[in-house]
Short mmCIF file of C-alpha atoms in Angstrom, two decimals:
data_model
loop_
_atom_site.label_atom_id
_atom_site.label_comp_id
_atom_site.label_asym_id
_atom_site.label_seq_id
_atom_site.Cartn_x
_atom_site.Cartn_y
_atom_site.Cartn_z
CA UNK A 13 -10.91 -47.03 -103.66
CA UNK A 14 -12.51 -43.90 -102.91
CA UNK A 15 -9.91 -41.22 -101.19
CA UNK A 16 -7.42 -43.93 -101.69
CA UNK A 17 -4.94 -41.35 -101.59
CA UNK A 18 -5.55 -41.08 -97.89
CA UNK A 19 -6.80 -44.99 -96.91
CA UNK A 20 -4.20 -45.13 -93.54
CA UNK A 21 -5.84 -41.84 -91.91
CA UNK A 22 -9.34 -44.07 -92.71
CA UNK A 23 -7.87 -47.75 -91.34
CA UNK A 24 -6.67 -44.70 -88.10
CA UNK A 25 -10.36 -43.33 -87.80
CA UNK A 26 -11.71 -46.70 -88.29
CA UNK A 27 -9.64 -47.91 -85.06
CA UNK A 28 -10.97 -45.54 -82.58
CA UNK A 29 -7.23 -43.31 -82.72
CA UNK A 30 -6.90 -40.19 -81.32
CA UNK A 31 -8.17 -37.35 -83.93
CA UNK A 32 -4.67 -36.91 -84.16
CA UNK A 33 -3.64 -36.62 -88.27
CA UNK A 34 -1.59 -39.59 -88.90
CA UNK A 35 1.13 -39.00 -91.03
CA UNK A 36 1.80 -38.90 -94.89
CA UNK A 37 3.79 -42.49 -95.99
CA UNK A 38 6.88 -42.79 -96.23
CA UNK A 39 7.41 -39.67 -92.96
CA UNK A 40 7.28 -40.53 -89.27
CA UNK A 41 4.90 -39.78 -87.30
CA UNK A 42 4.58 -36.92 -85.44
CA UNK A 43 5.19 -37.23 -81.46
CA UNK A 44 2.00 -37.72 -79.47
CA UNK A 45 0.84 -34.70 -76.70
CA UNK A 46 4.01 -35.08 -73.55
CA UNK A 47 1.25 -36.38 -70.46
CA UNK A 48 1.76 -35.19 -67.39
CA UNK A 49 4.65 -36.95 -65.25
CA UNK A 50 3.51 -38.15 -62.19
CA UNK A 51 4.64 -37.51 -58.76
CA UNK A 52 8.45 -39.09 -58.82
CA UNK A 53 9.22 -39.49 -62.45
CA UNK A 54 11.57 -36.63 -64.41
CA UNK A 55 9.16 -35.40 -66.65
CA UNK A 56 10.70 -35.61 -70.48
CA UNK A 57 9.64 -36.04 -73.90
CA UNK A 58 7.31 -39.36 -75.01
CA UNK A 59 9.15 -40.57 -78.11
CA UNK A 60 7.47 -41.38 -80.86
CA UNK A 61 5.95 -44.88 -82.03
CA UNK A 62 7.63 -47.43 -84.77
CA UNK A 63 5.48 -47.89 -87.50
CA UNK A 64 3.56 -51.34 -87.79
CA UNK A 65 3.65 -54.00 -89.50
CA UNK A 66 2.90 -53.09 -93.44
CA UNK A 67 4.27 -49.65 -93.13
CA UNK A 68 1.30 -49.05 -91.07
CA UNK A 69 1.40 -46.54 -87.87
CA UNK A 70 0.48 -47.84 -84.57
CA UNK A 71 -2.46 -46.64 -83.03
CA UNK A 72 -1.53 -44.37 -80.16
CA UNK A 73 -2.39 -45.80 -76.14
CA UNK A 74 -5.48 -43.89 -75.01
CA UNK A 75 -4.94 -40.43 -72.32
CA UNK A 76 -4.92 -41.91 -69.09
CA UNK A 77 -5.75 -38.68 -66.83
CA UNK A 78 -3.00 -38.57 -64.54
CA UNK A 79 -2.92 -39.89 -60.82
CA UNK A 80 -3.45 -37.20 -58.74
CA UNK A 81 -0.51 -36.41 -55.97
CA UNK A 82 0.16 -37.86 -52.23
CA UNK A 83 1.01 -35.49 -50.24
CA UNK A 84 4.31 -36.77 -48.34
CA UNK A 85 4.01 -37.67 -44.50
CA UNK A 86 4.62 -35.04 -42.43
CA UNK A 87 8.06 -34.63 -41.75
CA UNK A 88 9.24 -37.37 -45.31
CA UNK A 89 10.64 -35.90 -48.43
CA UNK A 90 8.74 -35.54 -51.78
CA UNK A 91 9.94 -38.12 -54.02
CA UNK A 92 12.93 -37.73 -56.44
CA UNK A 93 14.55 -34.89 -53.99
CA UNK A 94 17.97 -34.93 -53.64
CA UNK A 95 19.53 -36.39 -50.26
CA UNK A 96 21.37 -33.16 -49.08
CA UNK A 97 18.19 -31.07 -50.26
CA UNK A 98 15.86 -32.71 -48.17
CA UNK A 99 14.90 -31.08 -45.01
CA UNK A 100 15.50 -32.06 -41.18
CA UNK A 101 11.99 -33.82 -39.83
CA UNK A 102 10.32 -31.00 -37.60
CA UNK A 103 10.56 -31.04 -33.75
CA UNK A 104 7.83 -32.62 -32.05
CA UNK A 105 5.66 -29.06 -30.87
CA UNK A 106 5.81 -29.75 -27.14
CA UNK A 107 2.58 -29.44 -25.12
CA UNK A 108 2.21 -26.53 -23.17
CA UNK A 109 1.86 -26.50 -19.63
CA UNK A 110 -0.68 -24.56 -18.45
CA UNK A 111 -0.19 -22.70 -14.71
CA UNK A 112 -2.53 -22.74 -12.53
CA UNK A 113 -3.82 -18.83 -11.69
CA UNK A 114 -4.02 -18.15 -7.91
CA UNK A 115 -7.68 -17.76 -7.02
CA UNK A 116 -7.53 -14.81 -4.61
CA UNK A 117 -7.57 -14.26 -1.27
CA UNK A 118 -10.68 -13.43 0.75
CA UNK A 119 -8.56 -11.28 3.44
CA UNK A 120 -7.41 -9.29 0.70
CA UNK A 121 -9.26 -8.43 -2.14
CA UNK A 122 -11.28 -5.74 -1.01
CA UNK A 123 -14.75 -3.83 -2.55
CA UNK A 124 -12.38 -1.86 -5.11
CA UNK A 125 -8.74 -0.34 -4.86
CA UNK A 126 -8.62 3.43 -3.95
CA UNK A 127 -5.20 5.29 -5.98
CA UNK A 128 -2.60 6.08 -4.32
CA UNK A 129 -2.50 9.30 -3.42
CA UNK A 130 0.55 11.66 -2.05
CA UNK A 131 0.71 12.86 1.22
CA UNK A 132 2.52 16.44 -0.17
CA UNK A 133 2.53 18.08 -3.38
CA UNK A 134 6.68 18.48 -4.69
CA UNK A 135 6.09 22.42 -5.15
CA UNK A 136 4.73 22.49 -1.75
CA UNK A 137 7.50 20.47 -0.36
CA UNK A 138 10.08 22.54 -1.75
CA UNK A 139 8.82 26.19 -0.68
CA UNK A 140 9.42 24.59 3.19
CA UNK A 141 12.35 25.42 4.45
CA UNK A 142 15.30 23.30 6.07
CA UNK A 143 13.80 22.00 9.29
CA UNK A 144 15.12 24.01 12.36
CA UNK A 145 16.50 22.57 16.20
CA UNK A 146 13.99 22.99 18.97
CA UNK A 147 16.29 24.89 20.78
CA UNK A 148 19.16 27.64 19.79
CA UNK A 149 22.86 26.66 19.63
CA UNK A 150 23.55 28.55 22.56
CA UNK A 151 20.85 26.74 24.83
CA UNK A 152 22.22 23.62 24.06
CA UNK A 153 25.78 24.71 24.21
CA UNK A 154 25.02 25.75 27.98
CA UNK A 155 22.59 23.23 29.28
CA UNK A 156 25.49 20.95 27.97
CA UNK A 157 28.02 22.72 30.21
CA UNK A 158 25.46 22.68 33.31
CA UNK A 159 25.33 18.82 33.32
CA UNK A 160 28.86 18.44 33.16
CA UNK A 161 29.76 20.62 36.00
CA UNK A 162 26.32 19.37 38.65
CA UNK A 163 25.21 16.39 39.11
CA UNK A 164 21.41 16.66 37.08
CA UNK A 165 23.47 14.28 34.81
CA UNK A 166 22.94 10.62 37.00
CA UNK A 167 19.40 12.24 38.34
CA UNK A 168 18.44 12.32 34.49
CA UNK A 169 19.46 9.14 33.41
CA UNK A 170 17.62 7.48 36.65
CA UNK A 171 14.86 8.99 35.34
CA UNK A 172 14.99 8.19 31.90
CA UNK A 173 15.26 4.51 33.24
CA UNK A 174 12.79 4.72 35.22
CA UNK A 175 10.04 5.70 32.82
CA UNK A 176 11.25 3.54 29.56
CA UNK A 177 10.40 0.55 32.25
CA UNK A 178 7.12 1.68 32.88
CA UNK A 179 6.68 1.92 28.56
CA UNK A 180 7.67 -0.99 27.87
CA UNK A 181 5.84 -3.34 30.17
CA UNK A 182 3.25 -5.84 28.79
CA UNK A 183 -0.01 -6.18 28.10
CA UNK A 184 -3.13 -8.44 28.47
CA UNK A 185 -5.67 -6.62 25.72
CA UNK A 186 -4.48 -4.00 22.89
CA UNK A 187 -4.63 -0.71 24.82
CA UNK A 188 -6.38 2.95 22.97
CA UNK A 189 -5.33 6.09 23.71
CA UNK A 190 -7.74 8.79 22.19
CA UNK A 191 -6.32 12.00 21.69
CA UNK A 192 -9.08 15.51 20.84
CA UNK A 193 -9.90 18.92 21.77
CA UNK A 194 -11.58 22.01 21.79
CA UNK A 195 -10.72 23.67 18.79
CA UNK A 196 -8.91 23.46 15.63
CA UNK A 197 -5.54 24.59 15.90
CA UNK A 198 -4.58 23.33 19.59
CA UNK A 199 -1.77 20.69 18.45
CA UNK A 200 -3.69 17.93 18.47
CA UNK A 201 -2.09 15.56 15.58
CA UNK A 202 1.22 16.95 16.53
CA UNK A 203 0.50 15.31 20.34
CA UNK A 204 -0.74 12.09 18.71
CA UNK A 205 2.14 11.83 16.43
CA UNK A 206 4.56 12.19 19.70
CA UNK A 207 3.24 9.79 21.87
CA UNK A 208 2.79 6.74 18.46
CA UNK A 209 6.41 7.93 18.01
CA UNK A 210 7.48 7.26 22.03
CA UNK A 211 5.82 3.89 22.14
CA UNK A 212 6.71 3.04 18.70
CA UNK A 213 10.83 3.38 19.87
CA UNK A 214 10.01 1.18 23.19
CA UNK A 215 7.73 -1.12 22.57
CA UNK A 216 8.75 -4.46 20.97
CA UNK A 217 4.89 -4.97 20.26
CA UNK A 218 3.40 -3.24 16.99
CA UNK A 219 1.90 0.56 17.45
CA UNK A 220 -0.59 1.66 15.46
CA UNK A 221 -1.79 5.39 14.71
CA UNK A 222 -5.25 5.98 14.13
CA UNK A 223 -6.52 9.19 12.43
CA UNK A 224 -10.48 9.57 13.42
CA UNK A 225 -10.63 13.36 12.06
CA UNK A 226 -11.17 12.90 7.80
CA UNK A 227 -11.37 16.58 7.69
CA UNK A 228 -7.94 18.02 6.07
CA UNK A 229 -6.00 15.64 9.24
CA UNK A 230 -2.60 16.50 9.61
CA UNK A 231 -1.37 13.50 11.45
CA UNK A 232 0.44 11.40 8.01
CA UNK A 233 1.99 14.66 7.63
CA UNK A 234 3.69 14.48 10.82
CA UNK A 235 4.71 11.29 10.89
CA UNK A 236 6.17 11.59 7.54
CA UNK A 237 4.64 9.84 5.71
CA UNK A 238 4.61 9.61 1.73
CA UNK A 239 1.59 9.06 -0.11
CA UNK A 240 -1.64 7.06 1.68
CA UNK A 241 -4.09 4.50 -0.38
CA UNK A 242 -6.28 2.85 2.21
CA UNK A 243 -8.16 4.97 4.58
CA UNK A 244 -10.31 3.55 7.75
CA UNK A 245 -13.42 3.71 5.64
CA UNK A 246 -11.90 1.49 2.78
CA UNK A 247 -10.76 -1.39 5.69
CA UNK A 248 -14.16 -1.37 7.41
CA UNK A 249 -15.54 -2.80 4.55
CA UNK A 250 -12.87 -5.22 4.63
CA UNK A 251 -11.15 -6.44 7.88
CA UNK A 252 -13.30 -9.59 8.96
CA UNK A 253 -11.85 -12.16 12.62
CA UNK A 254 -10.01 -14.37 10.38
CA UNK A 255 -7.13 -11.58 9.06
CA UNK A 256 -3.60 -11.83 10.13
CA UNK A 257 -1.27 -8.83 11.36
CA UNK A 258 0.15 -9.78 7.95
CA UNK A 259 -2.51 -8.94 6.48
CA UNK A 260 -4.06 -6.55 7.90
CA UNK A 261 -0.32 -4.43 7.34
CA UNK A 262 -0.60 -4.94 3.68
CA UNK A 263 -3.53 -1.74 3.89
CA UNK A 264 -1.34 0.49 6.51
CA UNK A 265 1.36 2.94 5.86
CA UNK A 266 4.20 1.69 7.77
CA UNK A 267 6.51 4.38 10.20
CA UNK A 268 9.57 3.54 11.39
CA UNK A 269 10.01 1.50 14.36
CA UNK A 270 7.80 -1.35 14.51
CA UNK A 271 4.57 1.66 13.88
CA UNK A 272 1.85 1.94 11.40
CA UNK A 273 -0.50 3.98 10.48
CA UNK A 274 -4.35 4.45 9.37
CA UNK A 275 -5.10 7.43 7.41
CA UNK A 276 -8.70 8.81 8.09
CA UNK A 277 -9.39 10.34 4.44
CA UNK A 278 -6.46 11.37 1.59
CA UNK A 279 -6.57 14.49 2.28
CA UNK A 280 -9.95 15.45 0.12
CA UNK A 281 -12.30 18.20 1.34
CA UNK A 282 -15.33 17.00 3.11
CA UNK A 283 -14.47 13.62 3.43
CA UNK A 284 -16.75 11.77 6.02
CA UNK A 285 -16.09 8.78 8.23
CA UNK A 286 -19.12 6.90 9.09
CA UNK A 287 -19.08 5.93 13.22
CA UNK A 288 -20.15 2.51 12.73
CA UNK A 289 -17.07 1.83 10.55
CA UNK A 290 -15.14 3.44 12.95
CA UNK A 291 -16.54 0.97 15.60
CA UNK A 292 -15.90 -2.19 14.07
CA UNK A 293 -12.38 -1.23 12.76
CA UNK A 294 -10.92 -0.57 15.77
CA UNK A 295 -12.43 -3.66 17.84
CA UNK A 296 -11.67 -5.69 14.65
CA UNK A 297 -7.99 -4.25 15.18
CA UNK A 298 -7.36 -4.02 19.04
CA UNK A 299 -5.97 -7.55 19.29
CA UNK A 300 -3.18 -7.05 16.75
CA UNK A 301 -1.30 -3.94 18.13
CA UNK A 302 -0.35 -3.14 21.77
CA UNK A 303 -1.82 0.18 21.22
CA UNK A 304 -3.48 2.74 19.02
CA UNK A 305 -3.21 6.05 19.48
CA UNK A 306 -6.20 7.51 18.32
CA UNK A 307 -6.39 11.16 16.53
CA UNK A 308 -10.14 12.07 17.26
CA UNK A 309 -12.52 15.01 15.70
CA UNK A 310 -12.42 18.18 17.82
CA UNK A 311 -15.30 17.57 20.57
CA UNK A 312 -18.14 17.66 20.04
CA UNK A 313 -18.24 15.32 17.47
CA UNK A 314 -19.84 12.46 16.86
CA UNK A 315 -16.59 10.04 16.38
CA UNK A 316 -15.26 12.13 19.17
CA UNK A 317 -16.80 11.35 22.10
CA UNK A 318 -17.20 7.16 20.51
CA UNK A 319 -13.31 6.99 20.71
CA UNK A 320 -13.02 8.81 24.21
CA UNK A 321 -15.96 7.13 25.88
CA UNK A 322 -14.47 3.59 24.19
CA UNK A 323 -10.69 4.05 24.35
CA UNK A 324 -8.61 3.54 28.42
CA UNK A 325 -7.18 6.76 28.63
CA UNK A 326 -8.33 10.20 26.87
CA UNK A 327 -5.57 13.21 26.20
CA UNK A 328 -8.01 16.48 26.29
CA UNK A 329 -5.38 19.37 24.23
CA UNK A 330 -5.71 22.75 24.48
CA UNK A 331 -3.73 25.93 23.56
CA UNK A 332 -1.51 27.68 26.29
CA UNK A 333 -3.59 30.71 25.87
CA UNK A 334 -6.42 32.02 28.35
CA UNK A 335 -9.15 31.21 25.97
CA UNK A 336 -7.87 27.38 25.14
CA UNK A 337 -7.36 26.68 29.10
CA UNK A 338 -11.19 28.55 29.80
CA UNK A 339 -12.84 26.09 26.88
CA UNK A 340 -10.96 23.38 28.94
CA UNK A 341 -12.23 23.74 32.13
CA UNK A 342 -15.88 23.74 31.19
CA UNK A 343 -15.34 20.55 28.85
CA UNK A 344 -13.87 18.76 32.31
CA UNK A 345 -16.53 19.92 34.40
CA UNK A 346 -18.77 18.53 32.25
CA UNK A 347 -16.91 15.46 32.53
CA UNK A 348 -17.68 15.59 35.81
CA UNK A 349 -20.85 14.52 35.08
CA UNK A 350 -20.04 11.39 33.58
CA UNK A 351 -18.79 8.45 34.95
CA UNK A 352 -15.59 9.08 37.48
CA UNK A 353 -13.59 6.98 35.21
CA UNK A 354 -13.93 8.88 31.73
CA UNK A 355 -12.44 12.12 34.02
CA UNK A 356 -9.78 9.84 36.30
CA UNK A 357 -7.81 8.82 32.79
CA UNK A 358 -7.95 12.04 31.41
CA UNK A 359 -4.93 14.17 30.99
CA UNK A 360 -4.97 17.82 29.62
CA UNK A 361 -1.98 19.13 27.63
CA UNK A 362 -1.31 22.75 27.76
CA UNK A 363 0.84 24.00 23.78
CA UNK A 364 3.14 26.59 24.63
CA UNK A 365 2.89 27.60 20.91
CA UNK A 366 5.16 30.76 21.20
CA UNK A 367 8.00 31.31 23.43
CA UNK A 368 7.00 33.46 26.36
CA UNK A 369 2.93 33.57 26.32
CA UNK A 370 1.44 35.91 28.51
CA UNK A 371 -0.09 32.70 30.46
CA UNK A 372 0.73 31.97 34.14
CA UNK A 373 0.96 27.99 33.46
CA UNK A 374 1.34 27.15 37.35
CA UNK A 375 -2.24 29.03 38.00
CA UNK A 376 -4.35 27.27 35.13
CA UNK A 377 -2.36 23.47 35.90
CA UNK A 378 -3.74 24.09 39.26
CA UNK A 379 -7.45 25.45 37.99
CA UNK A 380 -8.09 22.57 35.41
CA UNK A 381 -6.59 19.44 37.97
CA UNK A 382 -8.62 20.94 40.75
CA UNK A 383 -11.90 18.75 38.19
CA UNK A 384 -9.41 15.66 39.48
CA UNK A 385 -7.78 15.96 35.45
CA UNK A 386 -4.34 15.21 35.03
CA UNK A 387 -1.86 18.14 33.43
CA UNK A 388 1.25 18.32 31.49
CA UNK A 389 2.54 21.36 29.01
CA UNK A 390 3.97 20.60 26.30
CA UNK A 391 6.75 23.48 26.39
CA UNK A 392 7.55 25.99 23.01
CA UNK A 393 10.28 24.05 20.65
CA UNK A 394 10.64 25.69 17.38
CA UNK A 395 11.34 22.48 15.48
CA UNK A 396 7.72 21.18 15.78
CA UNK A 397 5.97 25.25 15.70
CA UNK A 398 7.92 24.92 11.75
CA UNK A 399 5.41 22.31 11.33
CA UNK A 400 6.35 19.63 8.45
CA UNK A 401 7.42 16.23 9.33
CA UNK A 402 8.58 15.35 12.81
CA UNK A 403 11.96 14.40 13.44
CA UNK A 404 12.98 13.51 17.11
CA UNK A 405 16.68 14.24 16.98
CA UNK A 406 15.94 17.84 16.31
CA UNK A 407 13.06 18.27 18.68
CA UNK A 408 15.09 19.87 22.53
CA UNK A 409 15.47 18.34 25.30
CA UNK A 410 12.71 19.43 27.26
CA UNK A 411 11.11 18.82 24.81
CA UNK A 412 11.45 14.70 24.82
CA UNK A 413 11.07 14.95 28.49
CA UNK A 414 7.73 16.00 28.66
CA UNK A 415 6.45 13.56 25.90
CA UNK A 416 8.32 10.47 27.37
CA UNK A 417 6.59 11.59 30.63
CA UNK A 418 3.27 12.48 29.18
CA UNK A 419 3.33 9.15 27.26
CA UNK A 420 4.48 7.07 31.15
CA UNK A 421 1.76 8.77 32.82
CA UNK A 422 -1.30 7.71 29.68
CA UNK A 423 0.12 4.10 29.65
CA UNK A 424 -0.22 3.55 33.08
CA UNK A 425 -3.79 5.14 33.19
CA UNK A 426 -4.93 2.90 29.79
CA UNK A 427 -3.33 -0.29 32.32
CA UNK A 428 -5.81 0.53 35.25
CA UNK A 429 -9.48 0.15 33.05
CA UNK A 430 -8.79 -3.53 32.51
#
């Protein structure tokens, strides 16, 4: 028999065994290759098969491919994992709740949102000295003594009560009062601020101050506004008849005593106010405010002439100087050629800018009153002359009395024109 010395290996090859070499007779067969353990079975060596009858070694079982391990279900431990090592089942993922985004109101969204701008630079504000009282201490002390020993105190109280009742009279429609002047520096914005502050103090309905003088107007500074954002031109592209008072005041600067400010600009050089924009704003806002005080441009600007003709009462401010009175008299003569209600509803305010000026106020007042206009004098006040925000508690007593009389007279004139 050929190769009789290795006949067992020939038999194994004939039976289709693996390519492994059988052990020599009389020796144990070498262990078969270890199979990869399936999922859940502990890995360990495969024991050698016992030899078959006749001393022949048993043929090894054909190699099988390992079964693919199945991934455990979510939250289930892998087979064979000890109980104390099993992870806790995952918490259910919460379904996110979507909060609906509120749609923007058509009344509070304009074409653009301007940036807020400070009215007064901090360094410039630091340069301003502490506000002074309108009149010296000795003058106030002497007046207090005179009021104590005389009967003038009762008359002053009675007059103040009478003017207060006039200022608190109800209105059927919003009254608009236009304040203008012939030239700059006459005190136009100061008079407008004093009027608006007085009306807001006495009345319960909202009072609006409108700056229709965008060329570096000083009304926001005089009323104590800190920052400006929306202007008259901005509001003209936003305001609609369906807006409520709350919607409108969201674009205004709030002042003390239920007063509001609508600036003409943000203090930018070259800012202009369109006539159509002004007309739209004034017509739209009239029904929200009992009284509107308009700080107009100087005459003969187009917006100023429009404001004077549309207002129920007009104030023409002029400095108490010879030049100021002469220019104002010329304007009043021009107004005499207009409809009669124009000059009948006009009050001229002569502002004293220096103490003891060189003008005879009595003669100047008589000359201007001969044209049919009313004339009032705003006396010199140290607090007003120093500039800055107006603080009513620092005004001189004659200034407060003159302002109250002026506000009451102008309001009465506005009531006559329905």
